[in-house]
Coordinates of C-alpha atoms in Angstrom, one line a residue:
X292 CA 31.9 -5.9 -34.9
X293 CA 30.0 -2.7 -34.4
X294 CA 31.2 -0.5 -31.5
X295 CA 28.0 -0.7 -29.6
X296 CA 27.5 -4.4 -30.0
X297 CA 27.0 -5.9 -26.6
X298 CA 29.4 -8.9 -27.0
X299 CA 32.2 -6.5 -27.9
X300 CA 32.4 -5.1 -24.4
X301 CA 31.2 -7.8 -22.0
X302 CA 34.3 -9.9 -21.3
X303 CA 35.4 -13.2 -22.9
X304 CA 33.6 -14.9 -25.7
X305 CA 32.5 -17.6 -23.3
X306 CA 31.0 -15.0 -21.0
X307 CA 29.2 -13.4 -23.9
X308 CA 27.9 -16.8 -25.0
X309 CA 26.6 -17.5 -21.5
X310 CA 24.9 -14.1 -21.4
X311 CA 23.3 -14.7 -24.7
X312 CA 22.0 -18.1 -23.6
X313 CA 20.5 -16.5 -20.4
X314 CA 19.0 -13.6 -22.3
X315 CA 17.3 -16.0 -24.7
X316 CA 15.1 -17.1 -21.7
X317 CA 14.1 -13.6 -20.8
X318 CA 10.7 -12.2 -21.7
X319 CA 10.3 -8.4 -22.2
X320 CA 7.3 -6.1 -22.5
X321 CA 8.0 -2.9 -24.4
X322 CA 5.6 -0.1 -23.5
X323 CA 5.9 2.8 -26.0
X324 CA 3.3 4.6 -28.1
X325 CA 5.6 5.1 -31.1
X326 CA 5.8 2.0 -33.4
X327 CA 9.2 3.1 -34.8
X328 CA 10.7 3.3 -31.3
X329 CA 9.1 -0.1 -30.4
X330 CA 10.7 -1.6 -33.5
X331 CA 14.1 0.0 -32.6
X332 CA 14.0 -1.3 -29.1
X333 CA 13.1 -4.8 -30.3
X334 CA 16.1 -4.7 -32.6
X335 CA 18.4 -3.6 -29.8
X336 CA 17.1 -6.4 -27.6
X337 CA 17.6 -8.9 -30.4
X338 CA 21.2 -7.9 -30.5
X339 CA 21.5 -8.9 -26.9
X340 CA 20.0 -12.3 -27.6
X341 CA 16.5 -11.4 -26.3
X342 CA 13.8 -12.5 -28.6
X343 CA 10.7 -13.2 -26.4
X344 CA 9.3 -9.7 -26.8
X345 CA 5.8 -8.2 -26.8
X346 CA 4.7 -4.6 -27.1
X347 CA 2.0 -2.3 -25.7
X348 CA 1.3 1.1 -26.9
X349 CA -0.1 2.7 -23.7
X350 CA -0.7 2.0 -20.0
X351 CA -4.1 0.4 -20.6
X352 CA -2.8 -2.2 -23.0
X353 CA 0.2 -2.8 -20.8
X354 CA -1.9 -3.6 -17.8
X355 CA -4.0 -6.0 -19.9
X356 CA -0.9 -7.7 -21.2
X357 CA 0.6 -8.0 -17.6
X358 CA -2.8 -9.3 -16.4
X359 CA -2.6 -12.1 -18.9
X360 CA 1.0 -13.2 -18.3
X361 CA 4.1 -12.1 -16.4
X362 CA 7.3 -10.7 -18.0
X363 CA 10.8 -10.7 -16.7
X364 CA 11.5 -7.1 -17.8
X365 CA 9.3 -4.1 -18.6
X366 CA 10.9 -1.4 -20.7
X367 CA 8.6 1.6 -20.4
X368 CA 8.7 5.0 -22.1
X369 CA 8.0 7.7 -19.6
X370 CA 6.1 10.0 -22.0
X371 CA 3.4 7.5 -23.1
X372 CA 1.3 10.4 -24.5
X373 CA 3.8 11.1 -27.3
X374 CA 2.9 9.8 -30.6
X375 CA -0.8 10.0 -29.9
X376 CA -3.1 12.5 -31.5
X377 CA -4.3 13.9 -28.2
X378 CA -1.2 13.5 -26.1
X379 CA -3.4 12.2 -23.3
X380 CA -3.3 9.1 -21.2
X381 CA -1.2 7.8 -18.3
X382 CA 2.5 8.3 -18.3
X383 CA 5.1 5.7 -17.3
X384 CA 5.2 7.0 -13.7
X385 CA 1.5 6.6 -13.3
X386 CA 1.6 3.1 -14.9
X387 CA 4.3 2.1 -12.4
X388 CA 2.3 3.5 -9.6
X389 CA -0.7 1.3 -10.6
X390 CA 1.4 -1.8 -11.2
X391 CA 3.0 -1.5 -7.7
X392 CA 0.0 -0.4 -5.8
X393 CA -2.4 -3.1 -7.3
X394 CA 0.3 -5.8 -7.2
X395 CA 0.0 -6.5 -10.9
X396 CA 3.8 -7.2 -11.1
X397 CA 5.7 -9.2 -8.5
X398 CA 8.5 -7.6 -6.4
X399 CA 11.1 -9.3 -8.6
X400 CA 9.9 -7.9 -11.9
X401 CA 12.4 -5.7 -13.6
X402 CA 10.9 -2.3 -14.5
X403 CA 13.2 0.0 -16.5
X404 CA 12.0 3.5 -17.3
X405 CA 13.2 5.1 -20.6
X406 CA 13.0 8.8 -20.7
X407 CA 14.2 11.9 -22.4
X408 CA 12.1 14.0 -20.0
X409 CA 13.9 17.1 -18.9
X410 CA 11.3 18.2 -16.4
X411 CA 12.9 17.8 -13.0
X412 CA 9.8 16.9 -11.1
X413 CA 8.8 14.2 -13.4
X414 CA 12.1 12.5 -13.3
X415 CA 12.1 12.6 -9.5
X416 CA 8.5 11.2 -9.4
X417 CA 9.6 8.3 -11.6
X418 CA 12.7 7.6 -9.4
X419 CA 10.8 7.7 -6.1
X420 CA 8.4 4.9 -7.3
X421 CA 11.5 2.6 -7.4
X422 CA 11.8 1.4 -11.0
X423 CA 14.7 -1.1 -11.1
X424 CA 16.5 1.5 -13.2
X425 CA 15.9 4.3 -15.6
X426 CA 17.8 5.2 -18.7
X427 CA 18.1 8.6 -20.3
X428 CA 17.7 8.8 -24.0
X429 CA 19.4 8.5 -26.4
X430 CA 21.3 5.4 -25.4
X431 CA 23.3 2.7 -27.2
X432 CA 22.7 -1.1 -27.4
X433 CA 25.6 -1.5 -25.0
X434 CA 24.1 0.8 -22.4
X435 CA 20.8 -1.1 -22.6
X436 CA 22.6 -4.5 -22.5
X437 CA 24.7 -3.6 -19.4
X438 CA 21.7 -2.2 -17.5
X439 CA 19.7 -5.4 -18.2
X440 CA 22.6 -7.6 -17.2
X441 CA 23.0 -5.7 -14.0
X442 CA 19.3 -5.9 -13.2
X443 CA 19.1 -9.6 -14.0
X444 CA 22.1 -10.4 -11.8
X445 CA 20.6 -8.6 -8.9
X446 CA 17.3 -10.4 -9.4
X447 CA 19.0 -13.8 -9.6
X448 CA 20.6 -13.1 -6.3
X449 CA 17.4 -12.1 -4.5
X450 CA 15.0 -14.4 -6.3
X451 CA 15.3 -17.4 -3.9
X452 CA 14.2 -15.1 -1.0
X453 CA 11.3 -13.7 -3.1
X454 CA 10.2 -17.2 -4.0
X455 CA 10.0 -18.2 -0.4
X456 CA 7.9 -15.1 0.3
X457 CA 5.6 -15.9 -2.6
X458 CA 5.1 -19.4 -1.1
X459 CA 4.0 -17.7 2.2
X460 CA 7.1 -18.9 4.0
X461 CA 8.3 -15.6 5.4
X462 CA 10.3 -17.2 8.3
X463 CA 12.4 -19.2 5.8
X464 CA 12.7 -16.1 3.6
X465 CA 14.3 -14.2 6.5
X466 CA 16.7 -17.0 7.2
X467 CA 17.6 -17.2 3.5
X468 CA 18.2 -13.5 3.4
X469 CA 20.5 -13.8 6.4
X470 CA 22.5 -16.6 4.9
X471 CA 22.6 -15.0 1.4
X472 CA 23.9 -11.8 2.9
X473 CA 26.9 -13.7 4.2
X474 CA 27.6 -15.7 1.1
X475 CA 26.9 -12.9 -1.4
X476 CA 28.5 -9.8 0.1
X477 CA 28.0 -7.8 -3.1
X478 CA 24.3 -7.8 -2.3
X479 CA 24.6 -7.7 1.5
X480 CA 22.7 -4.4 1.7
X481 CA 20.0 -5.6 -0.6
X482 CA 19.4 -8.7 1.6
X483 CA 19.5 -6.6 4.8
X484 CA 16.9 -4.3 3.3
X485 CA 14.7 -7.2 2.3
X486 CA 15.1 -8.8 5.7
X487 CA 14.0 -5.6 7.5
X488 CA 11.0 -5.3 5.1
X489 CA 10.0 -8.9 5.9
X490 CA 10.2 -8.3 9.6
X491 CA 8.0 -5.2 9.1
X492 CA 5.5 -7.1 7.1
X493 CA 5.2 -9.6 10.0
X494 CA 4.7 -6.6 12.3
X495 CA 8.1 -7.4 14.0
X496 CA 8.9 -3.8 14.0
X497 CA 11.5 -4.0 16.8
X498 CA 13.4 -6.6 14.8
X499 CA 13.2 -4.4 11.6
X500 CA 14.5 -1.5 13.7
X501 CA 17.5 -3.6 14.8
X502 CA 18.4 -4.4 11.2
X503 CA 18.2 -0.8 10.0
X504 CA 20.3 0.3 13.0
X505 CA 22.9 -2.3 12.1
X506 CA 23.0 -1.1 8.5
X507 CA 23.4 2.5 9.6
X508 CA 26.5 1.7 11.7
X509 CA 28.3 1.0 8.4
X510 CA 26.7 3.5 6.0
X511 CA 24.2 6.4 6.5
X512 CA 21.9 5.3 3.7
X513 CA 18.7 7.2 3.1
X514 CA 16.6 4.1 2.7
X515 CA 17.9 2.7 6.0
X516 CA 17.2 5.9 7.9
X517 CA 13.7 6.0 6.4
X518 CA 13.1 2.3 7.3
X519 CA 14.3 3.1 10.9
X520 CA 11.8 5.9 11.1
X521 CA 9.0 3.6 9.8
X522 CA 9.9 1.0 12.4
X523 CA 10.0 3.5 15.2
X524 CA 6.7 5.1 14.2
X525 CA 5.1 1.7 13.9
X526 CA 5.9 1.0 17.5
X527 CA 4.0 4.2 18.5
X528 CA 7.1 6.3 19.1
X529 CA 6.0 9.1 16.9
X530 CA 7.8 11.8 18.7
X531 CA 11.1 9.9 18.2
X532 CA 10.4 9.3 14.5
X533 CA 9.7 13.0 13.7
X534 CA 13.2 14.4 14.3
X535 CA 14.7 11.4 12.4
X536 CA 12.5 12.3 9.4
X537 CA 13.2 16.0 9.6
X538 CA 16.9 15.4 9.4
X539 CA 16.4 12.9 6.6
X540 CA 14.4 15.4 4.5
X541 CA 17.0 18.1 5.1
X542 CA 19.8 15.7 4.1
X543 CA 17.9 14.0 1.2
X544 CA 15.4 16.5 -0.2
X545 CA 14.5 14.1 -3.0
X546 CA 13.6 11.1 -0.8
X547 CA 9.9 11.7 -1.2
X548 CA 8.6 8.8 0.9
X549 CA 10.2 10.6 3.9
X550 CA 7.9 13.5 3.4
X551 CA 4.9 11.2 3.3
X552 CA 5.8 9.5 6.6
X553 CA 6.7 12.8 8.3
X554 CA 3.3 14.3 7.4
X555 CA 1.5 11.2 8.7
X556 CA 3.5 11.4 12.0
X557 CA 2.8 15.2 12.3
X558 CA -0.9 14.5 11.7
X559 CA -1.0 11.8 14.3
X560 CA 0.6 14.2 16.7
X561 CA -2.3 16.6 16.1
X562 CA -0.5 19.1 13.9
X563 CA -2.5 19.0 10.6
X564 CA -1.3 22.4 9.5
X565 CA 2.3 21.3 9.7
X566 CA 1.5 18.0 7.9
X567 CA -0.1 20.1 5.1
X568 CA 3.0 22.2 4.8
X569 CA 5.2 19.0 4.6
X570 CA 3.0 17.6 1.8
X571 CA 3.0 20.9 0.0
X572 CA 6.8 20.8 0.1
X573 CA 6.8 17.3 -1.3
X574 CA 4.3 18.1 -4.1
X575 CA 6.5 21.1 -5.1
X576 CA 9.4 18.8 -5.7
X577 CA 7.5 15.8 -7.1
X578 CA 4.1 16.9 -8.4
X579 CA 2.9 13.8 -10.2
X580 CA 2.2 11.2 -7.6
X581 CA -1.6 10.7 -7.3
X582 CA -1.7 9.2 -3.8
X583 CA 0.3 12.1 -2.4
X584 CA -2.0 14.7 -4.1
X585 CA -5.0 12.9 -2.7
X586 CA -3.5 12.9 0.8
X587 CA -2.7 16.6 0.5
X588 CA -6.3 17.3 -0.5
X589 CA -7.6 15.4 2.5
X590 CA -5.4 17.3 4.9
X591 CA -6.2 20.6 3.3
X592 CA -9.9 19.9 3.9
X593 CA -9.2 19.0 7.5
X594 CA -7.4 22.4 8.0
X595 CA -10.2 24.4 6.3
X596 CA -8.1 25.2 3.2
X597 CA -10.9 24.7 0.6
X598 CA -8.8 26.3 -2.2
X599 CA -5.9 24.0 -1.6
X600 CA -8.2 21.0 -1.4
X601 CA -9.9 21.8 -4.7
X602 CA -6.5 22.2 -6.4
X603 CA -5.2 18.9 -5.1
X604 CA -8.4 16.9 -5.8
X605 CA -8.8 18.4 -9.3
X606 CA -5.3 17.3 -10.1
X607 CA -6.1 13.8 -8.8
X608 CA -9.2 13.5 -10.9
X609 CA -7.4 14.8 -14.0
X610 CA -4.3 12.6 -13.6
X611 CA -6.4 9.5 -12.8
X612 CA -8.7 10.0 -15.8
X613 CA -6.8 7.4 -17.9
X614 CA -6.0 5.0 -15.2
X615 CA -7.5 1.5 -15.2
X616 CA -8.1 2.0 -11.5
X617 CA -10.0 5.2 -11.3
X618 CA -11.5 5.9 -7.9
X619 CA -15.0 7.6 -7.9
X620 CA -14.3 8.8 -4.4
X621 CA -11.9 11.4 -5.8
X622 CA -14.9 13.1 -7.4
X623 CA -16.7 13.1 -4.1
X624 CA -13.8 14.8 -2.4
X625 CA -13.6 17.4 -5.2
X626 CA -17.3 18.0 -4.9
X627 CA -16.9 18.4 -1.1
X628 CA -14.1 21.0 -1.6
X629 CA -16.2 22.9 -4.1
X630 CA -19.3 22.9 -1.8
X631 CA -17.1 24.3 1.1
X632 CA -15.9 27.0 -1.3
X633 CA -19.5 27.8 -2.2
X634 CA -19.3 26.8 -5.9
X635 CA -22.3 24.6 -6.6
X636 CA -22.0 25.1 -10.3
X637 CA -18.5 23.7 -10.3
X638 CA -19.6 20.8 -8.1
X639 CA -22.5 20.0 -10.5
X640 CA -20.0 19.8 -13.4
X641 CA -17.8 17.3 -11.4
X642 CA -20.9 15.2 -10.7
X643 CA -21.8 15.1 -14.4
X644 CA -18.3 14.0 -15.2
X645 CA -18.5 11.3 -12.5
X646 CA -21.8 10.0 -13.9
X647 CA -20.6 10.1 -17.5
X648 CA -17.2 8.5 -17.1
X649 CA -17.6 6.1 -14.2
X650 CA -21.3 5.0 -14.4
X651 CA -22.3 1.4 -14.1
X652 CA -20.8 0.2 -10.8
X653 CA -22.3 0.3 -7.3
X654 CA -19.3 2.2 -6.0
X655 CA -19.8 4.9 -8.6
X656 CA -23.6 5.0 -7.9
X657 CA -22.9 5.4 -4.2
X658 CA -20.4 8.2 -4.9
X659 CA -22.7 10.0 -7.2
X660 CA -25.5 9.9 -4.6
X661 CA -23.2 11.1 -1.8
X662 CA -22.1 14.0 -4.0
X663 CA -25.6 15.0 -4.9
X664 CA -26.6 14.9 -1.2
X665 CA -23.7 17.2 -0.4
X666 CA -25.1 19.7 -2.9
X667 CA -28.7 19.4 -1.6
X668 CA -27.5 19.9 2.0
X669 CA -25.6 23.0 1.0
X670 CA -28.7 24.3 -0.6
X671 CA -30.8 23.5 2.5
X672 CA -32.9 20.9 0.7
X673 CA -32.9 18.2 3.5
X674 CA -35.6 16.0 1.9
X675 CA -33.8 15.7 -1.4
X676 CA -30.5 15.0 0.5
X677 CA -32.3 12.2 2.5
X678 CA -33.4 10.6 -0.8
X679 CA -29.9 10.6 -2.2
X680 CA -28.4 9.2 1.0
X681 CA -30.9 6.3 0.8
X682 CA -29.7 5.7 -2.7
X683 CA -26.1 5.7 -1.5
X684 CA -26.9 3.2 1.2
X685 CA -28.7 1.0 -1.3
X686 CA -25.7 1.1 -3.6
X687 CA -23.4 0.0 -0.7
X688 CA -25.8 -2.8 0.0
X689 CA -25.6 -3.8 -3.7
X690 CA -21.8 -4.3 -3.3
X691 CA -20.5 -0.8 -3.6
X692 CA -17.0 -0.9 -2.0
X693 CA -16.2 2.4 -0.3
X694 CA -13.1 3.3 1.8
X695 CA -13.6 3.4 5.6
X696 CA -13.3 7.2 5.4
X697 CA -16.0 7.5 2.8
X698 CA -18.3 5.2 4.8
X699 CA -17.7 7.3 7.9
X700 CA -18.7 10.5 5.9
X701 CA -21.8 8.7 4.7
X702 CA -22.7 7.6 8.2
X703 CA -22.2 11.1 9.5
X704 CA -24.5 12.5 6.8
X705 CA -27.1 9.9 7.7
X706 CA -26.9 10.8 11.4
X707 CA -27.4 14.5 10.5
X708 CA -30.7 13.5 8.9
X709 CA -31.7 11.1 11.7
X710 CA -31.3 8.0 9.5
X711 CA -30.1 6.0 12.4
X712 CA -30.6 2.5 11.0
X713 CA -28.7 3.4 7.8
X714 CA -25.9 5.0 9.8
X715 CA -25.4 1.9 11.9
X716 CA -25.5 -0.4 8.9
X717 CA -22.9 1.7 7.1
X718 CA -20.6 1.8 10.1
X719 CA -20.8 -1.9 10.6
X720 CA -19.4 -2.3 7.1
X721 CA -16.3 -0.2 8.1
X722 CA -15.1 -3.0 10.4
X723 CA -14.4 -5.3 7.4
X724 CA -12.1 -4.7 4.5
X725 CA -8.6 -5.7 5.4
X726 CA -5.7 -3.6 6.7
X727 CA -7.6 -0.3 6.4
X728 CA -10.7 -1.4 8.3
X729 CA -11.6 0.7 11.3
X730 CA -11.4 -0.7 14.8
X731 CA -14.6 -1.3 16.7
X732 CA -13.8 1.6 19.0
X733 CA -13.2 3.9 16.1
X734 CA -16.6 3.0 14.6
X735 CA -18.4 3.5 17.9
X736 CA -16.7 6.9 18.4
X737 CA -18.4 8.2 15.2
X738 CA -21.7 7.9 17.1
X739 CA -20.3 9.3 20.3
X740 CA -18.9 12.4 18.6
X741 CA -22.3 12.9 16.9
X742 CA -24.0 13.0 20.3
X743 CA -25.6 9.6 19.9
X744 CA -24.3 7.3 22.6
X745 CA -27.5 5.3 22.4
X746 CA -26.5 4.2 18.8
X747 CA -23.0 3.4 20.0
X748 CA -24.5 1.2 22.7
X749 CA -26.7 -0.5 20.2
X750 CA -23.9 -1.1 17.8
X751 CA -21.7 -2.4 20.6
X752 CA -24.4 -5.0 21.4
X753 CA -24.5 -6.1 17.8
X754 CA -20.7 -6.5 17.7
X755 CA -20.7 -8.5 20.9
X756 CA -23.4 -10.8 19.5
X757 CA -21.4 -11.3 16.2
X758 CA -18.3 -12.0 18.3
X759 CA -20.2 -14.8 20.2
X760 CA -21.2 -16.3 16.9
X761 CA -17.6 -16.2 15.7
X762 CA -16.4 -18.0 18.9
X763 CA -18.7 -20.8 18.0
X764 CA -17.4 -21.0 14.5
X765 CA -13.8 -21.0 15.8
X766 CA -14.7 -24.0 18.1
X767 CA -16.1 -25.9 15.1
X768 CA -12.9 -25.2 13.1
X769 CA -10.7 -26.3 16.0
X770 CA -12.7 -29.5 16.4
X771 CA -12.3 -30.3 12.7
X772 CA -8.5 -29.9 13.1
X773 CA -8.3 -26.5 11.4
X774 CA -6.2 -24.8 14.0
X775 CA -5.0 -21.9 11.8
X776 CA -8.6 -21.3 10.6
X777 CA -9.8 -21.2 14.2
X778 CA -7.2 -18.6 15.1
X779 CA -8.2 -16.4 12.2
X780 CA -11.8 -16.6 13.2
X781 CA -10.9 -15.7 16.8
X782 CA -9.0 -12.7 15.5
X783 CA -12.1 -11.5 13.7
X784 CA -14.0 -11.9 16.9
X785 CA -11.4 -9.8 18.7
X786 CA -11.7 -7.1 16.1
X787 CA -15.5 -7.0 16.7
X788 CA -15.2 -7.0 20.5
X789 CA -11.7 -6.0 21.5
X790 CA -12.5 -5.5 25.3
X791 CA -14.5 -8.7 25.8
X792 CA -12.8 -10.9 28.4
X793 CA -14.3 -14.1 26.9
X794 CA -13.0 -13.2 23.5
X795 CA -9.6 -12.3 24.8
X796 CA -9.2 -15.5 26.7
X797 CA -10.3 -17.5 23.7
X798 CA -7.8 -15.7 21.5
X799 CA -4.8 -16.3 23.8
X800 CA -5.7 -19.9 24.2
X801 CA -6.2 -20.4 20.4
X802 CA -2.9 -18.7 19.5
X803 CA -0.9 -20.6 22.1
X804 CA -2.4 -23.9 20.8
X805 CA -1.4 -23.0 17.2
X806 CA 2.1 -22.1 18.3
X807 CA 2.6 -25.3 20.3
X808 CA 1.3 -27.4 17.4
X809 CA 2.7 -25.6 14.3
X810 CA 5.7 -23.6 15.4
X811 CA 6.7 -20.3 16.9
X812 CA 5.0 -17.2 15.3
X813 CA 6.5 -13.9 16.6
X814 CA 3.5 -11.6 15.8
X815 CA 1.0 -14.1 17.2
X816 CA 3.1 -14.6 20.3
X817 CA 3.4 -10.8 20.8
X818 CA -0.4 -10.5 20.4
X819 CA -1.0 -13.2 23.1
X820 CA 1.3 -11.3 25.5
X821 CA -0.5 -8.0 24.7
X822 CA -3.9 -9.6 25.3
X823 CA -2.7 -11.2 28.6
X824 CA -1.6 -7.8 29.9
X825 CA -5.0 -6.4 28.8
X826 CA -6.8 -9.2 30.6
X827 CA -4.6 -8.6 33.7
X828 CA -5.5 -4.9 33.7
X829 CA -9.3 -5.6 33.5
X830 CA -9.4 -8.6 35.9
X831 CA -6.1 -9.4 37.6
X832 CA -7.8 -12.3 39.5
X833 CA -9.2 -14.0 36.4
X834 CA -9.1 -17.8 36.9
X835 CA -7.6 -18.5 33.5
X836 CA -4.7 -16.0 33.8
X837 CA -2.2 -18.2 35.6
X838 CA -2.8 -21.2 33.2
X839 CA -2.4 -19.0 30.1
X840 CA 0.8 -17.5 31.5
X841 CA 2.2 -21.0 32.1
X842 CA 1.2 -22.0 28.5
X843 CA 3.1 -19.0 27.1
X844 CA 6.2 -19.8 29.2
X845 CA 6.0 -23.4 28.0
X846 CA 5.9 -22.3 24.4
X847 CA 8.9 -20.1 24.8
X848 CA 10.9 -22.9 26.5
X849 CA 9.9 -25.3 23.7
X850 CA 11.3 -23.0 21.0
X851 CA 14.2 -21.5 22.9
X852 CA 12.7 -18.0 23.0
X853 CA 14.3 -15.7 25.6
X854 CA 12.0 -14.4 28.2

C-alpha cells in the first residue's frame, strides 16, 4: 500500500472500513481556479472514500453552488485569483467572510482553507475568520484524510446541539451542551464555548459571563477571555471590559476580534482617536478583512482624518469589487472622504464607478444620488443638491435598503436644505430593520441635534400613534390565541414608544401571560423586570404595578426561579 494511503495509518482494518463507510456519505465542494489541482484534490478525496464531490472555480460560483445545496465540507484554495488571466476576484478569506456573514453555510459546515500563502497578514486574516482548519501546501493524502476525520468527529459531537438550535430550541440546546460536556469530556471546552454563545444570543449575558469565568479557572484561553469581555461589555460595563481587552491584545496579538471589540468599547467611552489607533494596529497585522477596514474608515472620518478614511474606504471598494454582496454605501463613504479632502475630481470618478458597476437597484440609485448631492453641496450648488436628495428619498421609497447610519446622513442632509417632510420620512425608516435599527430616542435626537425640536415632537406624535395601532393589533392576536405573536407586536410598540406607560404596562402583562402559558423565558422575564422598574420610576403609584409585581413573583414560583 502506498505510504500516504489513508488506510495504512488510521488504525485497524475495521476502523479503516468504518471510516471509509462514513466518508462515503460526505459531500465536498472544492473551490479552486486550477482544473489540475481540482482533479488532484478529487483523487485524494477518492482515496479516502469520499466520492460525492463538486467543484467551483471561484468565489462567485462557490456561492451559487452553496445557495443551491449544502455540503458537509468545503475545501477552499486561499489564492482564488491564481490560474486566472487577470488574477482578480475574491480570495478564500473574503469568500469565508461572505459565507459566515450572510449565513450561507450553517455553523456546523466544515470549511478547510488550503494555502501556500507566505504572506503573514493573509494567513492571519484567514485564521481569524475561523475556518474549521487550514492546511499548508504541499500536503499528502494522509494529512488531508486526518484533518477531515478530526473535523468530522468534532462536528458529530456538536451536531445534536446545533440541530436543536436550528429548530429554534435554544433552551434545549443549552441543556444538551451541558450534558454533552459531561459525557464527552474530550469536547468539554467546545460545549462550554457553544453554551456561552447560546446564552449571549439569548441576551443572557450574565450567564454567558459565568460560563466564561468557569472556563478561565481551568485554562487562560484567548477565546474565553474575549467572550468574557464581550459579556461584560454587553452588560454596559465598558470600563471593566477595556482593561481585559488591553491585556488580551498584549498577550494574544493575533486575536483580531479583540481589537475590534476594544475599539468599539473605546469609542463608546468617547475616545474615537484611541479607537482609530486600535483599529490601525489591527489592520497592520491583518489587512484583508473588509468589515474592519470599513470600520476604520468610519472612525477616521469621525476624527477628521480624511486621508486615513480615503485609504480605508478605497481598500474596501477595491476588495469588495468581486463580492456577490457588494455594498454601494462603501462608494458613498469614499466620496464623502474625498469631498472632505477637497478632491471633487476623485469623487466624480468614484460616482461613475458606482453607476457603472452597481446600477439597477434602488439602493444603488439612492447611494448615487446621495454621493452627487455631497458633490453639489461642496460646490455650493444647493438647488442641485436638493434635486439629488429628492431622488435619493424616492429611491428609498422604492425599496432601497440603506443602513441606519446612511439614513441618518441622508436625513441630516435633508434637514440642512429644509426638506423637513423627507427627513422625517427617512428617520422613521431607521426604526425598522432588525438588530441594527435605531431606537426611537436615537432617531429623535437627530432632529434635536439639528436644532429642530419641533420635528422631534412631530415625529414623537407619529410614533405614539403607531404604537397605539400596534396595541390594537396585539389585542387581536391575543384574542385569536396567538400569544407569542401578540408579544412580538407589543415589543414593536415598545420600540416605537419606549417611555409610554400604556405600552410598558401592556408589554409586561403580555410577556408574563406568555411565560405562564408557554414556559420560562429568561430574556423576556428580564425585560419585564426592567420595564417594571421603569414604570416605578415614572409613576410609583401606578394602579397596575402591584398586580404585575405579583404576577411576576407567581411566574418565578411556578418555574422555581430564585428571586
